[in-house]
Coordinates of N, CA and C in Angstrom, one line a residue:
L20 N -5.9 -7.6 -16.4 CA -5.1 -6.7 -16.8 C -3.6 -6.7 -16.1
S21 N -3.5 -7.6 -15.5 CA -1.7 -8.0 -15.4 C -1.5 -9.0 -16.9
W22 N -2.3 -10.0 -17.1 CA -2.4 -10.7 -18.5 C -2.1 -9.9 -19.6
F23 N -3.0 -9.1 -19.6 CA -3.1 -8.0 -21.1 C -2.0 -7.3 -21.2
L24 N -1.3 -6.3 -20.1 CA -0.1 -5.4 -19.9 C 1.4 -6.5 -19.9
N25 N 1.2 -7.8 -19.7 CA 2.7 -8.7 -19.6 C 2.3 -9.4 -21.3
A26 N 1.3 -9.4 -21.6 CA 1.3 -10.0 -22.9 C 1.5 -8.7 -23.9
L27 N 1.1 -7.7 -23.8 CA 1.6 -6.4 -24.9 C 3.1 -6.2 -24.9
H28 N 3.3 -6.7 -23.7 CA 5.4 -6.5 -23.4 C 5.8 -7.5 -23.8
I29 N 5.6 -8.9 -23.7 CA 6.0 -9.5 -24.7 C 5.6 -9.8 -26.0
A30 N 4.8 -9.2 -26.4 CA 4.6 -9.1 -27.9 C 5.7 -8.1 -29.1
L31 N 6.2 -7.0 -27.9 CA 6.8 -5.9 -27.9 C 8.0 -6.6 -27.7
N32 N 8.7 -8.1 -27.6 CA 10.0 -8.1 -27.3 C 10.7 -7.7 -25.8
G33 N 9.7 -7.5 -25.4 CA 10.2 -6.9 -23.7 C 10.8 -8.3 -23.1
N34 N 11.7 -7.7 -22.1 CA 12.2 -8.6 -20.9 C 12.4 -8.2 -19.6
K35 N 13.0 -8.8 -19.1 CA 12.9 -8.1 -17.5 C 13.7 -6.8 -17.5
S36 N 14.0 -6.3 -18.4 CA 14.9 -5.1 -17.9 C 13.5 -3.8 -18.2
P37 N 13.5 -2.9 -17.2 CA 12.8 -1.7 -17.2 C 12.8 -0.9 -18.5
E38 N 13.7 -1.0 -19.4 CA 13.5 -0.5 -20.5 C 13.3 -1.2 -21.4
S39 N 13.0 -2.5 -21.8 CA 12.9 -3.1 -23.0 C 11.7 -3.0 -23.7
S40 N 10.5 -2.6 -23.3 CA 9.8 -2.4 -24.4 C 8.5 -0.8 -23.8
V41 N 7.9 -0.6 -24.6 CA 7.0 0.8 -23.8 C 6.2 0.9 -22.5
I42 N 5.9 -0.3 -22.7 CA 4.7 -1.1 -21.8 C 5.5 -0.5 -20.1
Y43 N 6.5 -1.2 -20.3 CA 7.4 -1.4 -19.0 C 7.9 -0.1 -18.7
R44 N 8.7 0.8 -19.6 CA 9.0 2.0 -19.6 C 7.8 3.1 -19.0
T45 N 6.7 3.0 -19.5 CA 5.7 3.7 -18.9 C 5.0 3.5 -17.7
F46 N 4.6 1.9 -17.6 CA 3.7 1.5 -16.4 C 4.9 1.1 -14.9
L47 N 6.0 0.4 -15.3 CA 6.3 -0.2 -14.6 C 7.1 0.8 -13.4
G48 N 6.5 0.1 -12.1 CA 7.1 1.0 -10.8 C 7.8 0.0 -10.0
A49 N 8.6 0.1 -8.8 CA 8.9 -1.4 -7.9 C 7.8 -0.7 -6.4
M50 N 8.1 -2.1 -5.6 CA 7.7 -1.4 -4.2 C 8.8 -2.8 -3.8
R51 N 8.6 -2.7 -2.4 CA 9.6 -3.6 -1.7 C 8.3 -4.2 -0.5
I52 N 8.2 -5.5 -0.5 CA 7.5 -6.4 0.6 C 8.0 -6.6 1.4
R53 N 7.2 -6.6 2.8 CA 7.9 -7.1 3.7 C 6.5 -7.7 4.3
T54 N 6.9 -9.0 4.8 CA 6.1 -10.6 4.9 C 6.5 -11.4 6.3
R55 N 5.5 -11.3 7.3 CA 5.7 -12.3 8.4 C 4.4 -13.2 8.9
K56 N 5.2 -14.5 9.2 CA 3.9 -15.5 9.3 C 3.4 -15.1 10.4
I57 N 2.1 -15.6 10.7 CA 1.5 -15.3 11.7 C 1.0 -17.3 12.4
P58 N 1.4 -17.3 13.9 CA 1.1 -18.7 14.2 C -0.3 -18.6 14.5
P59 N -0.4 -20.3 14.5 CA -1.8 -20.2 14.8 C -2.3 -19.8 15.8
V60 N -3.9 -19.4 16.1 CA -4.3 -18.8 16.9 C -4.9 -20.0 18.3
E61 N -4.9 -20.9 17.6 CA -4.9 -22.1 18.5 C -3.8 -22.4 19.7
L62 N -3.0 -22.1 19.2 CA -1.3 -22.1 20.2 C -1.6 -21.6 21.5
E63 N -0.9 -22.7 22.4 CA -0.7 -21.9 23.7 C 0.4 -20.9 23.7
E64 N 0.3 -19.9 24.2 CA 1.1 -18.7 24.1 C 2.7 -19.4 24.6
R65 N 2.9 -19.8 24.8 CA 4.1 -20.7 25.2 C 4.6 -21.1 23.7
Q66 N 3.5 -21.7 23.3 CA 4.1 -22.4 21.8 C 4.4 -20.8 20.8
R67 N 3.9 -20.0 21.0 CA 3.8 -19.4 20.0 C 5.3 -18.4 19.8
S68 N 5.4 -18.4 21.2 CA 6.3 -17.1 21.5 C 7.9 -18.5 21.3
E69 N 8.0 -19.4 21.3 CA 8.7 -20.5 20.7 C 8.5 -20.2 19.2
L70 N 7.6 -20.5 18.5 CA 7.4 -19.8 16.8 C 8.3 -18.8 16.2
L71 N 7.8 -17.7 17.0 CA 8.4 -16.6 16.9 C 9.7 -16.3 16.4
L72 N 10.5 -17.3 17.5 CA 12.1 -17.1 17.5 C 12.6 -17.7 16.0
T73 N 11.8 -18.7 15.4 CA 12.1 -19.5 14.8 C 12.7 -19.0 13.1
Q74 N 12.8 -19.6 12.1 CA 13.0 -19.1 11.1 C 12.7 -18.4 10.0
E75 N 11.3 -19.4 10.6 CA 10.2 -19.6 9.4 C 9.3 -18.3 10.1
Y76 N 9.4 -18.0 10.9 CA 8.4 -16.5 11.6 C 9.0 -15.4 11.4
Q77 N 10.4 -15.3 11.4 CA 11.0 -13.9 10.9 C 10.4 -13.3 9.4
E78 N 10.8 -12.1 9.8 CA 10.0 -11.2 8.5 C 11.0 -11.3 7.4
S79 N 10.5 -11.4 6.2 CA 11.4 -11.5 5.1 C 10.8 -10.1 3.9
V80 N 12.2 -9.8 3.4 CA 12.3 -8.7 2.8 C 12.0 -9.1 1.1
A81 N 11.3 -8.5 0.5 CA 11.7 -8.6 -1.1 C 11.3 -7.3 -2.0
D82 N 12.2 -7.4 -3.0 CA 11.6 -6.1 -3.8 C 11.1 -6.8 -5.2
S83 N 10.0 -6.1 -5.3 CA 9.1 -6.6 -6.4 C 8.6 -5.4 -7.7
P84 N 8.9 -5.4 -8.7 CA 8.4 -4.7 -10.0 C 6.6 -4.5 -9.6
F85 N 6.0 -3.0 -10.0 CA 4.7 -3.6 -10.8 C 4.1 -2.7 -11.6
L86 N 3.2 -3.1 -12.2 CA 2.7 -2.6 -13.2 C 1.2 -1.9 -13.2
Y87 N 0.5 -2.4 -11.7 CA -0.7 -1.3 -11.3 C -0.4 -1.8 -9.9
L88 N -1.3 -0.6 -9.2 CA -1.2 -1.1 -7.8 C -2.9 -1.4 -7.6
T89 N -3.1 -2.6 -6.7 CA -4.1 -2.7 -6.2 C -4.8 -2.4 -5.0
C90 N -6.0 -1.9 -4.9 CA -6.7 -1.1 -4.4 C -7.5 -1.6 -3.5
D91 N -7.5 -2.1 -2.2 CA -8.7 -2.8 -1.9 C -9.9 -1.9 -0.7
L92 N -11.0 -2.1 -1.5 CA -12.4 -1.5 -0.9 C -12.2 -2.0 0.5
P93 N -13.2 -1.1 1.5 CA -13.3 -1.9 3.1 C -14.9 -2.2 2.5
P94 N -14.9 -3.1 3.6 CA -16.3 -3.8 3.2 C -17.7 -3.2 3.3
P95 N -18.9 -3.6 2.6 CA -19.6 -2.6 2.3 C -20.5 -2.8 4.0
P96 N -21.6 -2.0 4.1 CA -22.3 -2.4 5.5 C -23.3 -3.2 5.2
L97 N -23.7 -4.3 6.1 CA -24.7 -5.4 6.1 C -26.1 -4.6 6.5
F98 N -26.4 -3.7 7.0 CA -27.6 -3.4 6.9 C -27.8 -2.0 6.6
K99 N -29.5 -1.8 6.3 CA -29.8 -0.5 5.7 C -30.0 0.3 6.3
D100 N -30.5 1.5 5.8 CA -30.5 2.9 6.8 C -32.5 2.8 7.0
E101 N -32.5 3.6 7.6 CA -34.0 4.0 8.3 C -35.2 3.7 7.1
I102 N -34.4 4.2 5.8 CA -35.3 3.9 4.8 C -35.9 2.7 4.2
M103 N -34.9 1.5 4.5 CA -34.7 0.5 3.9 C -34.3 0.7 2.7
E104 N -33.0 1.2 2.6 CA -32.6 1.6 1.7 C -31.2 1.1 1.9
N105 N -30.5 0.7 0.6 CA -29.2 -0.1 0.6 C -28.2 1.3 1.3
I106 N -27.3 1.6 2.1 CA -26.6 2.3 1.8 C -25.3 2.3 1.2
I107 N -24.9 3.1 0.6 CA -24.0 3.3 -0.5 C -22.3 3.8 0.3
P108 N -21.8 3.4 1.0 CA -20.6 4.0 1.3 C -19.8 4.7 0.5
Q109 N -18.6 5.2 1.1 CA -17.8 6.0 0.3 C -16.5 6.3 1.0
V110 N -15.6 6.1 0.4 CA -14.3 6.1 1.1 C -13.2 7.1 -0.1
N111 N -12.4 7.8 0.6 CA -11.3 8.3 -0.2 C -10.2 7.7 -0.5
L112 N -9.6 7.9 -2.0 CA -8.6 7.4 -2.2 C -7.5 7.4 -1.7
F113 N -7.6 8.3 -0.6 CA -6.1 8.6 0.0 C -6.0 7.5 1.0
T114 N -7.1 7.2 1.6 CA -7.3 6.2 2.6 C -6.7 4.5 1.9
L115 N -7.4 4.5 0.8 CA -6.9 3.0 0.3 C -5.4 3.1 0.0
L116 N -4.6 4.0 -0.5 CA -3.7 4.4 -0.6 C -2.4 4.6 0.4
T117 N -2.7 4.5 1.4 CA -2.4 4.1 2.8 C -1.8 2.7 2.5
K118 N -2.3 1.6 2.1 CA -1.6 -0.1 2.0 C 0.0 0.2 1.4
F119 N 0.5 1.5 1.1 CA 1.6 1.4 0.5 C 2.6 1.9 0.8
N120 N 2.2 2.8 1.9 CA 3.0 3.4 2.7 C 4.2 3.0 3.7
G121 N 4.3 1.4 3.3 CA 5.6 0.9 4.2 C 5.0 0.9 5.6
E122 N 4.0 0.8 6.3 CA 3.9 0.9 7.6 C 2.3 -0.1 7.8
T123 N 1.7 0.0 7.1 CA 0.0 0.0 7.2 C 0.1 -1.7 6.7
E124 N 0.0 -2.7 8.0 CA 0.0 -4.1 7.6 C -1.4 -4.8 7.5
K125 N -1.2 -5.6 6.3 CA -2.3 -6.4 6.0 C -2.7 -7.9 5.8
E126 N -3.5 -8.4 6.4 CA -3.4 -9.8 6.4 C -4.0 -10.5 5.2
Y127 N -2.9 -11.7 5.0 CA -3.7 -12.6 3.9 C -3.7 -13.8 4.5
K128 N -4.5 -14.5 3.7 CA -5.1 -16.0 4.5 C -4.5 -17.1 3.4
T129 N -4.4 -18.1 3.6 CA -4.0 -19.1 2.7 C -4.9 -20.2 3.4
Y130 N -4.9 -21.6 2.8 CA -6.1 -22.6 3.4 C -5.5 -23.1 4.6
K131 N -4.0 -22.7 4.9 CA -3.2 -23.4 6.0 C -2.4 -22.3 6.9
E132 N -2.1 -21.0 6.3 CA -1.6 -20.0 6.7 C -2.1 -18.8 6.8
N133 N -1.5 -18.0 7.5 CA -1.7 -16.7 7.4 C -0.7 -15.7 7.7
F134 N -0.7 -14.4 6.7 CA 0.4 -13.9 6.8 C 0.3 -12.3 7.2
L135 N 1.1 -11.5 7.0 CA 0.8 -10.0 8.0 C 1.6 -9.3 6.6
K136 N 1.4 -8.0 5.6 CA 2.4 -7.7 4.5 C 2.5 -6.4 4.3
K137 N 3.8 -5.9 4.7 CA 3.7 -4.3 4.1 C 4.1 -4.2 3.1
F138 N 4.1 -3.0 2.4 CA 3.9 -2.8 0.9 C 4.7 -1.2 1.2
E139 N 5.7 -1.0 0.2 CA 6.7 0.3 0.4 C 6.9 0.5 -1.4
I140 N 6.3 1.6 -1.9 CA 6.5 1.7 -2.8 C 8.0 2.4 -3.2
T141 N 8.8 2.1 -3.9 CA 10.0 2.5 -4.1 C 10.7 3.6 -5.3
R142 N 9.5 3.2 -5.8 CA 9.7 3.7 -7.6 C 8.3 3.9 -8.4
L143 N 8.1 5.5 -8.5 CA 6.8 5.6 -9.3 C 7.4 5.6 -10.4
P144 N 6.5 5.0 -11.4 CA 6.1 5.0 -12.8 C 5.6 6.3 -13.5
P145 N 6.2 6.4 -15.0 CA 5.4 7.9 -15.7 C 3.8 7.9 -15.4
F146 N 3.4 6.8 -15.4 CA 2.0 6.7 -15.7 C 1.7 5.4 -14.6
L147 N 0.7 5.5 -13.9 CA 0.7 4.8 -12.8 C -1.0 4.3 -12.6
I148 N -1.1 3.0 -13.0 CA -2.4 2.5 -13.1 C -3.0 2.1 -11.6
L149 N -4.2 2.5 -11.0 CA -4.9 2.0 -10.3 C -5.7 0.4 -10.3
Y150 N -5.8 -0.1 -9.6 CA -7.3 -1.2 -9.8 C -7.8 -1.0 -8.6
I151 N -8.8 -0.5 -9.0 CA -9.5 -0.8 -7.4 C -10.7 -2.4 -7.4
K152 N -10.0 -2.9 -6.7 CA -10.8 -4.3 -6.3 C -12.4 -4.1 -6.0
R153 N -13.1 -4.1 -7.0 CA -14.6 -4.3 -6.7 C -15.2 -5.9 -6.7
F154 N -14.5 -6.5 -7.2 CA -15.1 -8.0 -7.2 C -14.7 -8.5 -6.3
T155 N -15.3 -9.9 -5.5 CA -14.8 -10.9 -4.9 C -15.8 -12.1 -5.3
K156 N -14.7 -13.1 -5.3 CA -15.2 -14.6 -5.5 C -15.3 -15.3 -4.6
N157 N -16.6 -16.2 -4.3 CA -16.5 -17.2 -2.8 C -17.0 -18.4 -3.9
T158 N -17.4 -19.7 -3.2 CA -17.2 -20.8 -3.6 C -18.5 -20.7 -5.0
F159 N -19.5 -19.8 -4.4 CA -20.9 -19.9 -5.0 C -21.3 -18.8 -6.5
F160 N -20.5 -17.7 -5.7 CA -20.9 -16.2 -6.8 C -20.1 -15.3 -7.1
V161 N -20.0 -14.6 -7.7 CA -19.5 -13.0 -7.6 C -20.3 -11.8 -6.9
E162 N -19.1 -11.2 -6.2 CA -19.6 -10.2 -5.4 C -19.3 -8.7 -5.8
K163 N -20.3 -8.0 -5.9 CA -19.1 -6.5 -6.1 C -19.4 -5.5 -5.1
N164 N -18.4 -4.7 -4.7 CA -18.4 -3.7 -3.3 C -18.9 -2.4 -4.4
P165 N -19.9 -1.7 -4.1 CA -20.7 -0.8 -4.9 C -20.0 1.1 -4.0
T166 N -18.7 0.5 -3.1 CA -18.7 1.5 -2.5 C -17.7 2.7 -3.3
I167 N -18.1 4.0 -3.3 CA -17.7 5.1 -4.3 C -16.2 5.7 -3.6
V168 N -15.5 5.6 -4.5 CA -14.2 6.5 -4.1 C -14.0 7.7 -4.1
N169 N -13.6 8.6 -3.5 CA -13.2 10.2 -3.8 C -12.3 10.0 -4.0
F170 N -12.2 11.0 -5.1 CA -10.5 10.8 -5.9 C -10.7 12.2 -6.5
P171 N -9.6 13.3 -6.5 CA -9.2 14.5 -7.1 C -9.0 13.7 -8.1
V172 N -9.4 14.9 -9.5 CA -9.1 14.6 -10.8 C -7.5 15.4 -11.4
K173 N -7.1 16.3 -10.2 CA -5.8 16.8 -10.8 C -4.9 17.0 -9.7
S174 N -3.7 16.8 -9.6 CA -2.5 17.2 -8.3 C -2.4 16.3 -7.7
I175 N -2.7 15.3 -7.6 CA -2.9 14.0 -6.2 C -1.2 13.9 -6.1
D176 N -0.7 13.9 -5.1 CA 0.6 13.7 -4.9 C 0.7 12.4 -4.0
F177 N 1.6 11.6 -4.9 CA 1.7 10.1 -4.1 C 2.8 10.4 -3.2
G178 N 3.5 11.0 -3.7 CA 4.8 11.2 -2.4 C 4.8 11.3 -0.8
D179 N 3.1 11.4 -0.8 CA 2.7 11.5 0.6 C 3.1 10.1 0.9
F180 N 2.8 9.1 0.2 CA 3.0 7.9 0.6 C 4.2 7.2 0.1
L181 N 5.2 7.7 0.3 CA 6.7 7.5 0.0 C 7.6 8.0 1.4
T182 N 8.7 7.1 1.9 CA 9.4 7.4 2.6 C 10.1 8.7 2.1
P183 N 10.6 9.3 2.9 CA 11.7 10.7 2.6 C 12.7 10.0 1.7
E184 N 13.3 9.2 2.0 CA 14.2 8.8 1.2 C 13.9 8.4 0.0
V185 N 13.3 7.8 -0.1 CA 12.6 7.4 -1.7 C 11.9 8.8 -2.2
K186 N 11.0 9.6 -1.6 CA 10.7 10.9 -2.5 C 11.9 11.8 -3.0
A187 N 12.8 11.7 -2.1 CA 14.1 12.5 -2.7 C 14.7 12.0 -4.0
L188 N 14.2 10.9 -4.1 CA 15.1 10.3 -5.9 C 14.0 10.5 -6.8
H189 N 12.9 10.9 -6.9 CA 12.1 11.2 -7.5 C 12.0 12.6 -7.4
K190 N 11.7 13.5 -8.9 CA 12.0 15.1 -8.9 C 10.4 15.5 -9.1
S191 N 9.6 14.3 -9.4 CA 7.9 14.3 -9.2 C 7.5 13.8 -8.9
T192 N 6.4 14.0 -7.7 CA 5.9 13.0 -7.7 C 3.6 13.0 -7.5
V193 N 3.7 14.3 -8.6 CA 2.3 14.6 -8.4 C 1.9 13.9 -9.8
Y194 N 0.4 13.6 -9.7 CA 0.2 13.0 -10.9 C -1.4 14.0 -11.0
D195 N -1.6 13.7 -12.5 CA -2.8 14.1 -13.0 C -4.0 12.8 -13.5
L196 N -5.4 13.1 -13.3 CA -6.1 11.6 -13.6 C -6.4 11.7 -15.5
V197 N -6.2 10.4 -16.2 CA -6.2 11.2 -17.5 C -7.1 10.0 -18.1
A198 N -7.3 8.9 -17.1 CA -8.3 8.0 -17.8 C -8.9 7.0 -16.4
N199 N -10.3 7.0 -16.8 CA -11.1 6.6 -15.6 C -12.0 5.1 -16.0
V200 N -12.1 4.4 -15.5 CA -12.8 3.2 -16.3 C -14.1 2.4 -15.2
V201 N -15.0 2.5 -15.5 CA -16.4 2.3 -14.7 C -17.0 1.0 -15.3
H202 N -17.5 0.4 -13.9 CA -18.3 -0.7 -14.0 C -19.4 -0.3 -13.5
D203 N -20.8 -0.5 -14.3 CA -22.4 -0.3 -13.7 C -22.7 -1.7 -13.6
G204 N -23.8 -1.6 -12.4 CA -24.7 -2.7 -12.5 C -24.4 -4.0 -11.8
E205 N -24.8 -5.0 -12.0 CA -24.5 -6.4 -11.4 C -23.2 -6.9 -12.0
P206 N -22.4 -7.6 -10.8 CA -21.4 -8.4 -11.5 C -21.4 -9.1 -12.7
D207 N -22.5 -9.7 -13.2 CA -22.6 -11.0 -14.4 C -23.4 -10.2 -15.3
K208 N -23.8 -8.9 -15.4 CA -24.3 -8.4 -16.4 C -24.2 -6.5 -16.4
G209 N -22.9 -6.4 -15.6 CA -23.2 -5.0 -15.7 C -22.5 -4.2 -17.2
T210 N -22.1 -3.3 -17.2 CA -21.6 -2.6 -18.4 C -20.5 -1.6 -17.8
Y211 N -19.5 -1.3 -19.0 CA -18.3 -0.8 -19.1 C -18.6 0.7 -19.6
R212 N -18.1 1.8 -18.9 CA -17.7 2.9 -19.7 C -16.3 3.5 -19.3
V213 N -16.2 4.4 -20.4 CA -14.2 4.9 -19.8 C -14.6 6.3 -19.6
H214 N -13.5 7.4 -18.9 CA -13.6 8.4 -18.9 C -12.1 9.0 -19.3
L215 N -12.3 9.9 -20.7 CA -10.6 10.2 -21.1 C -10.6 11.4 -21.6
L216 N -9.2 12.0 -20.7 CA -8.8 13.7 -20.9 C -8.4 13.8 -22.4
H217 N -9.5 14.9 -23.2 CA -8.6 15.0 -23.9 C -7.4 16.1 -23.9
K218 N -6.1 15.6 -24.1 CA -4.9 16.1 -23.5 C -4.9 17.9 -24.7
G219 N -5.3 17.6 -26.0 CA -5.5 19.5 -26.6 C -6.3 20.0 -26.0
N220 N -7.4 19.7 -25.5 CA -8.1 20.8 -25.2 C -8.7 20.9 -24.0
G221 N -7.9 20.0 -23.3 CA -8.2 19.8 -21.6 C -9.7 19.1 -21.4
K222 N -10.7 18.9 -22.1 CA -11.8 18.8 -21.6 C -12.2 17.2 -21.6
W223 N -13.1 16.7 -20.8 CA -12.9 14.9 -20.4 C -14.4 14.5 -21.3
Y224 N -14.1 13.5 -21.7 CA -15.1 12.6 -22.4 C -15.6 11.6 -22.0
E225 N -17.0 11.1 -22.2 CA -17.4 9.7 -21.5 C -17.4 8.9 -23.2
M226 N -17.0 7.4 -22.7 CA -17.2 6.7 -24.2 C -17.9 5.2 -23.5
Q227 N -19.1 5.1 -24.5 CA -19.1 3.6 -24.1 C -20.5 2.9 -25.6
D228 N -19.6 2.2 -26.0 CA -19.7 1.4 -27.2 C -19.3 2.6 -28.2
L229 N -19.8 3.1 -29.0 CA -20.0 4.0 -30.4 C -20.2 5.2 -29.6
H230 N -20.8 5.3 -28.7 CA -21.3 6.4 -27.7 C -20.0 7.6 -26.9
V231 N -20.2 8.9 -27.6 CA -19.1 9.6 -27.2 C -19.6 11.0 -26.8
T232 N -19.8 11.2 -25.3 CA -20.0 12.8 -24.9 C -19.4 13.4 -24.0
D233 N -19.6 14.9 -24.0 CA -18.8 15.7 -22.6 C -19.1 14.8 -21.6
I234 N -18.1 15.1 -20.6 CA -18.7 15.0 -19.2 C -17.8 15.9 -18.0
L235 N -18.5 16.8 -17.5 CA -17.9 17.4 -16.4 C -16.6 16.4 -15.2
P236 N -15.6 17.0 -15.0 CA -14.9 16.4 -14.3 C -15.5 16.0 -12.7
Q237 N -16.4 17.1 -12.2 CA -17.1 16.5 -10.7 C -17.9 15.5 -11.2
M238 N -18.5 15.3 -12.0 CA -19.4 14.5 -12.4 C -18.5 12.6 -12.6
I239 N -17.2 12.8 -12.8 CA -16.5 11.7 -13.0 C -16.1 11.1 -11.7
T240 N -16.0 12.0 -10.3 CA -15.9 11.5 -9.0 C -16.9 10.5 -8.2
L241 N -18.1 10.5 -9.1 CA -19.6 9.9 -8.8 C -19.7 8.8 -9.1
T242 N -18.7 8.3 -9.6 CA -19.1 6.8 -10.4 C -18.3 6.0 -9.9
E243 N -18.4 4.2 -10.0 CA -17.7 3.2 -9.5 C -16.6 3.0 -10.0
A244 N -15.8 3.7 -9.6 CA -14.5 4.2 -10.3 C -13.7 2.4 -10.7
Y245 N -12.9 1.6 -11.5 CA -12.6 0.4 -11.7 C -11.2 0.4 -12.0
I246 N -10.9 1.1 -12.9 CA -9.8 1.3 -13.3 C -9.0 2.8 -13.8
Q247 N -8.3 3.0 -12.7 CA -7.6 4.4 -12.9 C -6.2 4.8 -14.0
I248 N -6.0 5.7 -14.6 CA -4.6 5.8 -15.1 C -4.3 7.5 -14.8
Y249 N -3.3 7.6 -14.0 CA -2.3 8.9 -14.0 C -1.2 9.2 -14.0
E250 N -1.3 10.3 -14.8 CA 0.5 10.5 -15.6 C 0.9 11.8 -14.7
L251 N 1.8 11.3 -14.5 CA 3.2 12.3 -14.0 C 2.8 13.4 -14.1
K252 N 3.1 14.7 -13.5 CA 3.3 15.8 -14.1 C 4.3 16.2 -13.7
K253 N 5.0 16.9 -15.3 CA 6.3 17.2 -15.3 C 6.7 18.7 -14.6
E254 N 7.5 18.9 -14.0 CA 7.9 19.9 -13.3 C 7.8 20.7 -14.4
E255 N 7.4 22.3 -14.1 CA 6.9 23.5 -14.4 C 8.5 23.8 -14.4
T256 N 9.0 24.5 -15.5 CA 10.1 25.6 -15.5 C 10.2 26.9 -15.2
P257 N 10.5 27.4 -14.4 CA 9.6 28.7 -13.6 C 10.3 30.1 -14.8
K258 N 9.1 30.7 -15.1 CA 9.9 31.8 -16.1 C 10.6 33.1 -15.4
S259 N 11.4 33.3 -16.6 CA 12.3 34.4 -16.2 C 11.8 35.7 -16.3
A260 N 12.6 36.3 -15.3 CA 11.5 38.0 -15.3 C 11.9 38.7 -17.0
S261 N 11.0 39.1 -17.3 CA 11.6 40.3 -18.4 C 11.9 41.3 -18.0

């Protein structure tokens, strides 16, 4: 997804400027990332305390653009229910989005070092892409997380995850879902479907290959959403009394 959007941006003669291509004007947002290194757990408390005072272990702050937000799913349950069927877990989209409220810390591990990061959205784009991370790779194979994400189709307020100062800089922070990409089946042999909102008639359609059918908005929320696109709602001008 990142490669595709950046390739389109470059093909349109885009550069680092947020206004340099229709891709950046449409999808580019900004966030502030706070990172701090974690001392090795095997060290004694005194050594850990000394390391935390060094420059290497001080919190760093960086501003970064983004074309989409990566939402991390919780691990699926390892056990089956009483009738030996796999439990299909569910999670609310708002729970996933707390990753970007500037307060939630998430641990990232590399081969040698561990870090804690906080993500704070500082600018919302006109169209917001959410990438729901369903696939994880290990040494031998790819695993798919089947967790169902519960999400509203209309009027989701991303301002709930902004600081008051940042929210005040936005005229509107309410979005409507306009596209939903679904992955069905196993990681290595699954299929894709896409749900699209027809802005002209307000109806939702499901597309898979050459097949196009109507679908109710309520059914969209029951799918294994993979990529979603939300459109910023424009502020409605109050009608004057006649």
